XYZ file of C-alpha atoms in Angstrom:
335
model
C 87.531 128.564 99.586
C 89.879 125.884 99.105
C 89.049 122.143 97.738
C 88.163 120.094 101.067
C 89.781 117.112 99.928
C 93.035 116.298 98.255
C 92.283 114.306 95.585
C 95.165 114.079 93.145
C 96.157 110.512 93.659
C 93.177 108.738 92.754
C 90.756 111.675 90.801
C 87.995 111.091 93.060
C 86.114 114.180 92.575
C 85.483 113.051 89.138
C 85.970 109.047 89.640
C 83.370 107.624 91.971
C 84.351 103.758 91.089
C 86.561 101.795 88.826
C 85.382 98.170 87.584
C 86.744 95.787 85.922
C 84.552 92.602 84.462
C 86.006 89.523 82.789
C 83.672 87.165 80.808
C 84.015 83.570 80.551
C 82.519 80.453 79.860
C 82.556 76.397 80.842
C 84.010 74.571 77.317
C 81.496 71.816 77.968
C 78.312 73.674 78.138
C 76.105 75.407 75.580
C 76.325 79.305 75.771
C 73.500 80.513 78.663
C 70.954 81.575 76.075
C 70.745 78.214 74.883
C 70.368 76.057 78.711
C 67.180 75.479 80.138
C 67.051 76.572 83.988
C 68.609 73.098 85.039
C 71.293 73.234 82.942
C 71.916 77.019 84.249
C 71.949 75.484 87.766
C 74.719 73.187 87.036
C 76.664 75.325 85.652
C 76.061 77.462 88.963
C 77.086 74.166 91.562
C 80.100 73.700 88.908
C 81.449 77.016 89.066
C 80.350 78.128 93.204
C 82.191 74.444 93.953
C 85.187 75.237 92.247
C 85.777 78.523 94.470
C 85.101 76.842 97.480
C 87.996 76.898 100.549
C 89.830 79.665 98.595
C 92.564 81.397 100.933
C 91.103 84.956 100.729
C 88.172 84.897 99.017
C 85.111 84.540 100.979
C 82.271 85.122 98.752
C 78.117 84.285 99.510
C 76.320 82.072 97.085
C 72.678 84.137 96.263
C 70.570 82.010 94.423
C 68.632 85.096 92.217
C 65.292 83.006 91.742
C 65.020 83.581 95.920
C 65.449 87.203 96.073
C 62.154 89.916 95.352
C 61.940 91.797 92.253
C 63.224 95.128 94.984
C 66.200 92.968 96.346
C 67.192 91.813 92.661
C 66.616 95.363 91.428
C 68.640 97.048 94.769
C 71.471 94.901 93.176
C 71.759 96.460 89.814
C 70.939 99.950 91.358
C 74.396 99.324 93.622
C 76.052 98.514 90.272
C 76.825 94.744 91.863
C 74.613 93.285 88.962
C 73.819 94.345 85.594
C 69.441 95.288 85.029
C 68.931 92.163 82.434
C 70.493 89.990 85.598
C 68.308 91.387 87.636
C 65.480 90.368 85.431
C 64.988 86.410 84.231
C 66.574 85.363 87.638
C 65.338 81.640 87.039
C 68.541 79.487 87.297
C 70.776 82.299 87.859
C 73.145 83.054 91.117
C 75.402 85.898 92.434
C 78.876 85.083 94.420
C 78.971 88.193 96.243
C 82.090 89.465 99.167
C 81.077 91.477 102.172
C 82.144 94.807 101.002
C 80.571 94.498 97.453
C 83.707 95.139 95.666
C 84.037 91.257 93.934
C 80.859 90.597 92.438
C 80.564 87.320 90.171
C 77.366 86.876 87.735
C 76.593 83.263 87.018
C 74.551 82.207 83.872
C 73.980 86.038 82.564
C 74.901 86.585 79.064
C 78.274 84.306 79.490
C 78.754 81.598 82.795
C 80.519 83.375 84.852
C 81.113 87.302 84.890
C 83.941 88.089 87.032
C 83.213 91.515 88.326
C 85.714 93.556 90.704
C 84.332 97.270 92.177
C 86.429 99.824 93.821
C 86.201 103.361 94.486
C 87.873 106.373 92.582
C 90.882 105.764 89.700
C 92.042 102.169 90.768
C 92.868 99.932 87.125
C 95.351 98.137 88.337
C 94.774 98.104 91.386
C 90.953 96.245 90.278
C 92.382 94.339 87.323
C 94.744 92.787 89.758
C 92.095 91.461 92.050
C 89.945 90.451 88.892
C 92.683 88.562 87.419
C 93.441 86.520 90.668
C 90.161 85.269 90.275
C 89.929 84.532 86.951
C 93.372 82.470 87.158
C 91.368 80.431 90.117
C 88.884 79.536 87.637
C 91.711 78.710 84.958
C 92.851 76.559 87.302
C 89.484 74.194 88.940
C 87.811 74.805 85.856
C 87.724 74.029 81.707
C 87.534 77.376 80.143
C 86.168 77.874 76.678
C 89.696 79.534 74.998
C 91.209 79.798 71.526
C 94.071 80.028 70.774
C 93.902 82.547 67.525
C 91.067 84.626 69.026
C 91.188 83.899 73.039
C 88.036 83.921 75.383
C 85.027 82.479 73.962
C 81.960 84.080 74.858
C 78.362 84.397 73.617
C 78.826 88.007 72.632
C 81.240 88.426 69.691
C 81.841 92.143 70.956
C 83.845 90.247 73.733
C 86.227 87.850 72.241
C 89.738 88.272 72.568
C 90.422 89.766 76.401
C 86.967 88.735 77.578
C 87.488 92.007 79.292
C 85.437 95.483 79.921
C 87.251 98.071 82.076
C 85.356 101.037 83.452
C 85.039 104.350 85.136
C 82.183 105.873 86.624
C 82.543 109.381 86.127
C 80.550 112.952 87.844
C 81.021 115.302 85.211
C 78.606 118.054 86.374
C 80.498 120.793 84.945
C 81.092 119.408 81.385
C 77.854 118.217 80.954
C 76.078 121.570 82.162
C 78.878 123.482 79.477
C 76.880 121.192 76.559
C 80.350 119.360 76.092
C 78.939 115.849 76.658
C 78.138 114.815 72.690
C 81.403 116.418 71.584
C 83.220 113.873 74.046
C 81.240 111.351 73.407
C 82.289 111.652 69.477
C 85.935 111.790 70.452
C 86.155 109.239 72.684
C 84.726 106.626 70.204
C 87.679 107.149 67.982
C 89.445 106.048 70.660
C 88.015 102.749 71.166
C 85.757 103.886 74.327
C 81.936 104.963 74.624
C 80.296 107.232 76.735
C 77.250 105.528 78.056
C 74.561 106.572 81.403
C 75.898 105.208 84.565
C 74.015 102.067 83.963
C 76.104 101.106 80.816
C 74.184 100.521 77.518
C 70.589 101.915 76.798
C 70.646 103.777 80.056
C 69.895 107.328 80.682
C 71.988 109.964 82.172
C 71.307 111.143 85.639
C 72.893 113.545 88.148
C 75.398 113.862 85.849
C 76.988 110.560 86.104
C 78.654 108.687 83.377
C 80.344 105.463 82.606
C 83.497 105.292 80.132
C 83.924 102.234 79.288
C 86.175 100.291 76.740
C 85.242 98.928 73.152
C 87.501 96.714 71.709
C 88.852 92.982 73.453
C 89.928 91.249 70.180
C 93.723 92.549 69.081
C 94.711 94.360 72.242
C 96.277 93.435 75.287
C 94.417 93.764 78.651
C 97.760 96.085 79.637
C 96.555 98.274 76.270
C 93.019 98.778 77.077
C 93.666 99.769 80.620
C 96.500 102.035 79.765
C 94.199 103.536 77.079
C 91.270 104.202 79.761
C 93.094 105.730 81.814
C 95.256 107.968 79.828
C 91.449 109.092 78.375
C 90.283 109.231 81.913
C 92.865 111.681 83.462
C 92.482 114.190 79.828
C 89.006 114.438 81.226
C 89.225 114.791 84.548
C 91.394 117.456 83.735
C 88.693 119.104 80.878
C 85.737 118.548 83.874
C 88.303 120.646 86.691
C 88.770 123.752 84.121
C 85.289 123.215 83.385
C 84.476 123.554 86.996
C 86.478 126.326 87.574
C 85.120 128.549 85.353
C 81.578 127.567 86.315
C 82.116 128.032 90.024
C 82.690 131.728 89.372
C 79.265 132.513 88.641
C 77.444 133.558 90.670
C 74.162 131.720 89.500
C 75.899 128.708 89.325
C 77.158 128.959 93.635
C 73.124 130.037 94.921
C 72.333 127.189 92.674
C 74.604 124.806 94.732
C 73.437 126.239 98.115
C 69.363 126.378 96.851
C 70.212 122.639 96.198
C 71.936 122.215 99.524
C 69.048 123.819 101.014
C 66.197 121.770 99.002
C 68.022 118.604 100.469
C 68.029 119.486 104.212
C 64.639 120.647 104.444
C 62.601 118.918 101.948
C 60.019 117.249 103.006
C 59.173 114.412 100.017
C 61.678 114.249 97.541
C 62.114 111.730 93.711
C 64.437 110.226 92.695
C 64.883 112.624 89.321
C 65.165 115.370 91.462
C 67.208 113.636 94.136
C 69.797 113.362 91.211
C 69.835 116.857 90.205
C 70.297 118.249 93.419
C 72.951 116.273 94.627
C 74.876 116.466 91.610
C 75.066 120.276 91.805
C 75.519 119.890 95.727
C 78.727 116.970 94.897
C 79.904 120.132 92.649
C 80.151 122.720 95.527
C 81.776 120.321 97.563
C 84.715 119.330 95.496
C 84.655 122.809 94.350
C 85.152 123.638 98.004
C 82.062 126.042 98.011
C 80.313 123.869 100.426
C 81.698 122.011 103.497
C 80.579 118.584 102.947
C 82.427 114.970 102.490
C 82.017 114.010 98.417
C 82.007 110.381 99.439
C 78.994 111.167 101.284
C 77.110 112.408 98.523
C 77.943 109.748 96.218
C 76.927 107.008 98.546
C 73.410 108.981 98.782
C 73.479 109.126 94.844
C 73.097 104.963 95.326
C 71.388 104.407 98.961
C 68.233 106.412 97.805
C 67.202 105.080 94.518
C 64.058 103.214 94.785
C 64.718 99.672 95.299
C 67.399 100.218 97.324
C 64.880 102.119 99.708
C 62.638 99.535 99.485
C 65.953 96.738 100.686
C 66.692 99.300 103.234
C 63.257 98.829 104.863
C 62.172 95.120 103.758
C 59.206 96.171 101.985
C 57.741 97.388 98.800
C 56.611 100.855 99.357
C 55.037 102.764 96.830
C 56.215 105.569 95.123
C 54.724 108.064 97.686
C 55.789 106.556 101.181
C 59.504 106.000 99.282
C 60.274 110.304 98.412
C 59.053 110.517 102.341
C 61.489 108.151 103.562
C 63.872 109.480 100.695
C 63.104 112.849 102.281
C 64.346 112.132 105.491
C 67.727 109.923 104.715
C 69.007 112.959 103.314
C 67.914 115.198 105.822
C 69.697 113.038 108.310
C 72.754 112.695 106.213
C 73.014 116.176 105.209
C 72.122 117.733 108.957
């Protein structure tokens, strides 16, 4: 069968999201570690003030200390948040858009975390967006900035560009080959890390990973972009030859349509296994060995993890009652 989807432009059977995230901080306030709650709420009415009656930018002030632990949680799980944010939420606030792609973190690790979400291989296309914000903020507010060694932030990891550029990646095929760690070395030479979808200290599930860059202090933002993508594309293309050799077993397609199967007929379902099977389901489809949208499966890979259930239906359902209702979402997506 033929792929079912053209996807050359923007590699989105192997790049489910690109973000960009740009850390800064007020010149006139201690670093967030060291403010009380109070102080972290000024800095919130400082910064939300200064991006009010923007042409273009309508974005929802979430004060974090008001949301449940599921709601906070659903946040991280839809990569809008990072987990610690979704933690101490005690003087803390999100500036969030409709559609989830501009996402801005207030009092995390730095003041303000300018974050900027879209799907499949978009760098400039994000950074653009990211740094139209950020020159807002340059502009209403007094950013923390040197001139030898350029954004200040809490971090020292982060100085220079202030900026981490990543790539959510499905590599199903180079991670079933064992090719993962070998990657993983290379890539660090490079100035990038290989990390679970989650970023740092995460696991790896479903076969998704993030690449991300290392280094913000001596390179250009124009640099590190061109570097993660150039690194990007070499394995998108490793992950299609990959595939292609895989998808000629025939082990490999009754895997894909047992998964399929699992999925539209399971009654109760977790989230590990959830994972597995629509990772190896995502592979049939952009393999086109199965008839089924990829951007539908990768939205399931996010709508079903727990929290995000429990947003869905208001509630905090326990483990049980949540692989029922996980059950039947993809029975109803997948039908």
């Amino acid at each position: 069968m033929e792929p079912n989807k053209n996807f050359s432009n923007t590699q989105s059977d192997i790049v489910l999201s690109t973000r960009i995230r740009l850390a800064r901080n007020l010149a006139d306030y201690p670093f967030p570690v060291k403010l009380p709650p109070e102080g972290r709420r000024d800095v919130v009415e400082k910064v939300s003030n200064g991006l009010k009656d923007i042409p273009g930018l309508d974005l929802k002030l979430i004060d974090m200390g008001s949301l449940s632990d599921y709601e906070a949680v659903s946040l991280a799980e839809r990569h809008l948040i990072s987990p610690e944010f979704a933690g101490i939420r005690d003087g803390r606030a999100l500036l969030l858009s409709k559609d989830g792609n501009i996402s801005i973190m207030l009092c995390e690790e730095d003041h303000i975390r300018i974050q900027v979400i879209y799907p499949a291989l978009v760098l400039e296309e994000a950074y653009g967006e990211a740094s139209r914000i950020d020159d807002i903020f340059d502009e209403k507010l007094k950013i923390a900035f040197d001139e030898r060694i350029g954004y200040l932030t809490q971090c020292p990891t982060n100085l220079g560009t202030g900026m981490r550029a990543s790539v959510l990646l499905h590599l199903p095929a180079l991670s079933k080959c064992g090719q993962i760690s070998r990657l993983a070395n290379t890539v660090s030479k490079l100035g990038l890390t290989i990390r679970g979808s989650y970023g740092e200290g995460t696991g790896v599930n479903g076969d998704i990973y993030q690449l991300s860059n290392q280094i913000t202090l001596g390179i250009s933002e124009k640099a590190a972009l061109n570097n993660l993508k150039s690194i990007t594309m070499q394995l998108a293309t490793q992950e299609r030859a990959a595939r292609e050799d895989l998808i000629k077993k025939i082990e490999v397609t009754d895997k894909i349509h047992r998964s399929l199967g699992i999925l539209q007929n399971a009654r109760t379902i977790n989230t590990d296994e959830l994972m597995e099977l629509l990772s190896w389901v995502r592979l049939g489809a952009v393999a086109g060995e199965i008839n089924i949208e990829p951007d539908i499966l990768t939205k399931l890979f996010v709508d079903l993890q727990p929290a995000t259930i429990n947003a869905s239906i208001g509630m905090a359902a326990d483990m049980n009652k949540r692989d029922i209702i996980r059950a039947d979402m993809v029975r109803k997506a997948l039908s």
